[in-house]
């Protein structure tokens, strides 16, 4: 009696897990602008501009940088707390946000007129 109930409960839990795994996979793409959630940890470089110009992240968070230009760029903090070095055209890299809270202005060390700010909250 008890064993049967337990087995049924397990089967139900497995079904929920399976359904949950299935329904979450189609929405795995983080590129959707209306997706919310984890979309905030991405910096896109396009037309010699960082987007967004101001990004707020948590200390030590992993940040994805996508270079959509055909020329190399870098993401280099003025205070040297992070530096991706050269990101080839079309390439994607990740770096770790600093643990020092506050604004960290950064530039592209190749095109030093490219400015943006990473803020650690
Ligand atoms: Cu650049």
XYZ file of C-alpha atoms and ligand atoms in Angstrom:
122
model
C 0.000 0.000 0.000
C 2.585 2.510 1.092
C 5.063 1.272 -1.529
C 2.517 1.689 -4.290
C 1.778 5.222 -3.200
C 5.471 6.032 -3.090
C 5.955 4.613 -6.578
C 3.098 6.701 -7.923
C 4.479 9.796 -6.290
C 7.901 9.146 -7.824
C 6.391 8.600 -11.253
C 4.537 11.873 -10.946
C 7.677 13.713 -9.909
C 9.600 12.249 -12.841
C 6.863 13.351 -15.226
C 6.986 16.909 -13.883
C 10.784 16.945 -14.208
C 10.640 15.678 -17.780
C 7.995 18.207 -18.779
C 9.923 20.975 -17.086
C 13.134 20.103 -18.933
C 11.315 19.961 -22.259
C 9.472 23.251 -21.889
C 12.571 25.183 -20.794
C 14.815 24.242 -23.729
C 13.151 26.283 -26.524
C 13.521 29.499 -24.528
C 17.223 28.941 -23.818
C 18.363 31.582 -26.301
C 19.555 34.650 -24.363
C 19.460 36.897 -27.441
C 15.801 37.805 -27.101
C 15.647 41.455 -25.984
C 12.324 40.951 -24.217
C 13.471 37.838 -22.429
C 14.629 39.612 -19.305
C 16.476 37.510 -16.744
C 20.058 36.778 -17.672
C 20.089 38.953 -20.810
C 21.687 41.725 -18.762
C 25.170 40.197 -18.700
C 25.973 40.744 -22.348
C 27.925 43.521 -24.010
C 27.578 43.828 -27.755
C 30.111 45.771 -29.808
C 28.615 47.089 -33.011
C 29.561 50.012 -35.269
C 32.412 50.927 -32.897
C 30.051 51.296 -29.949
C 29.522 49.329 -26.755
C 25.923 48.363 -26.118
C 24.614 49.024 -23.586
C 26.764 52.027 -22.708
C 25.967 51.456 -19.038
C 25.720 47.920 -17.713
C 25.175 47.006 -14.074
C 26.229 43.539 -12.892
C 26.959 41.692 -9.680
C 30.499 41.311 -8.366
C 32.331 38.465 -10.031
C 29.565 37.831 -12.537
C 30.468 36.312 -15.892
C 29.934 38.752 -18.755
C 29.678 37.784 -22.406
C 31.092 40.136 -25.028
C 29.993 39.756 -28.634
C 31.967 41.647 -31.270
C 29.621 42.108 -34.198
C 32.077 44.313 -36.076
C 34.567 42.891 -38.555
C 37.501 44.576 -36.824
C 39.022 43.577 -33.486
C 38.048 45.422 -30.311
C 38.890 45.118 -26.632
C 36.994 45.706 -23.398
C 39.627 47.313 -21.179
C 38.877 48.930 -17.826
C 40.472 52.299 -17.133
C 41.465 50.899 -13.725
C 42.703 47.655 -15.367
C 40.289 45.588 -13.268
C 39.364 43.704 -16.452
C 40.776 43.452 -19.963
C 39.570 41.048 -22.621
C 42.516 41.826 -24.923
C 41.775 41.589 -28.634
C 38.370 40.206 -29.562
C 38.463 39.248 -33.237
C 35.692 40.417 -35.527
C 32.661 38.193 -35.080
C 34.085 36.541 -31.968
C 32.504 36.072 -28.546
C 34.469 36.075 -25.288
C 33.603 36.113 -21.621
C 35.264 37.846 -18.721
C 34.652 38.087 -15.005
C 33.324 41.289 -13.512
C 35.514 42.856 -10.822
C 34.542 42.475 -7.186
C 35.080 46.147 -6.396
C 31.685 47.801 -6.363
C 31.019 51.039 -8.168
C 31.444 52.253 -11.743
C 34.310 50.909 -13.848
C 34.676 53.008 -17.003
C 36.210 51.068 -19.862
C 37.420 51.650 -23.389
C 38.527 49.760 -26.433
C 42.305 49.982 -26.246
C 42.510 49.932 -30.051
C 39.927 52.672 -30.588
C 40.251 54.722 -27.436
C 37.307 56.961 -28.269
C 35.038 53.995 -27.570
C 33.748 54.504 -24.023
C 31.275 52.720 -21.781
C 30.841 51.904 -18.109
C 30.461 48.644 -16.221
C 28.955 49.183 -12.786
C 29.329 46.533 -10.103
C 26.500 46.574 -7.590
Cu 37.789 48.951 -30.939
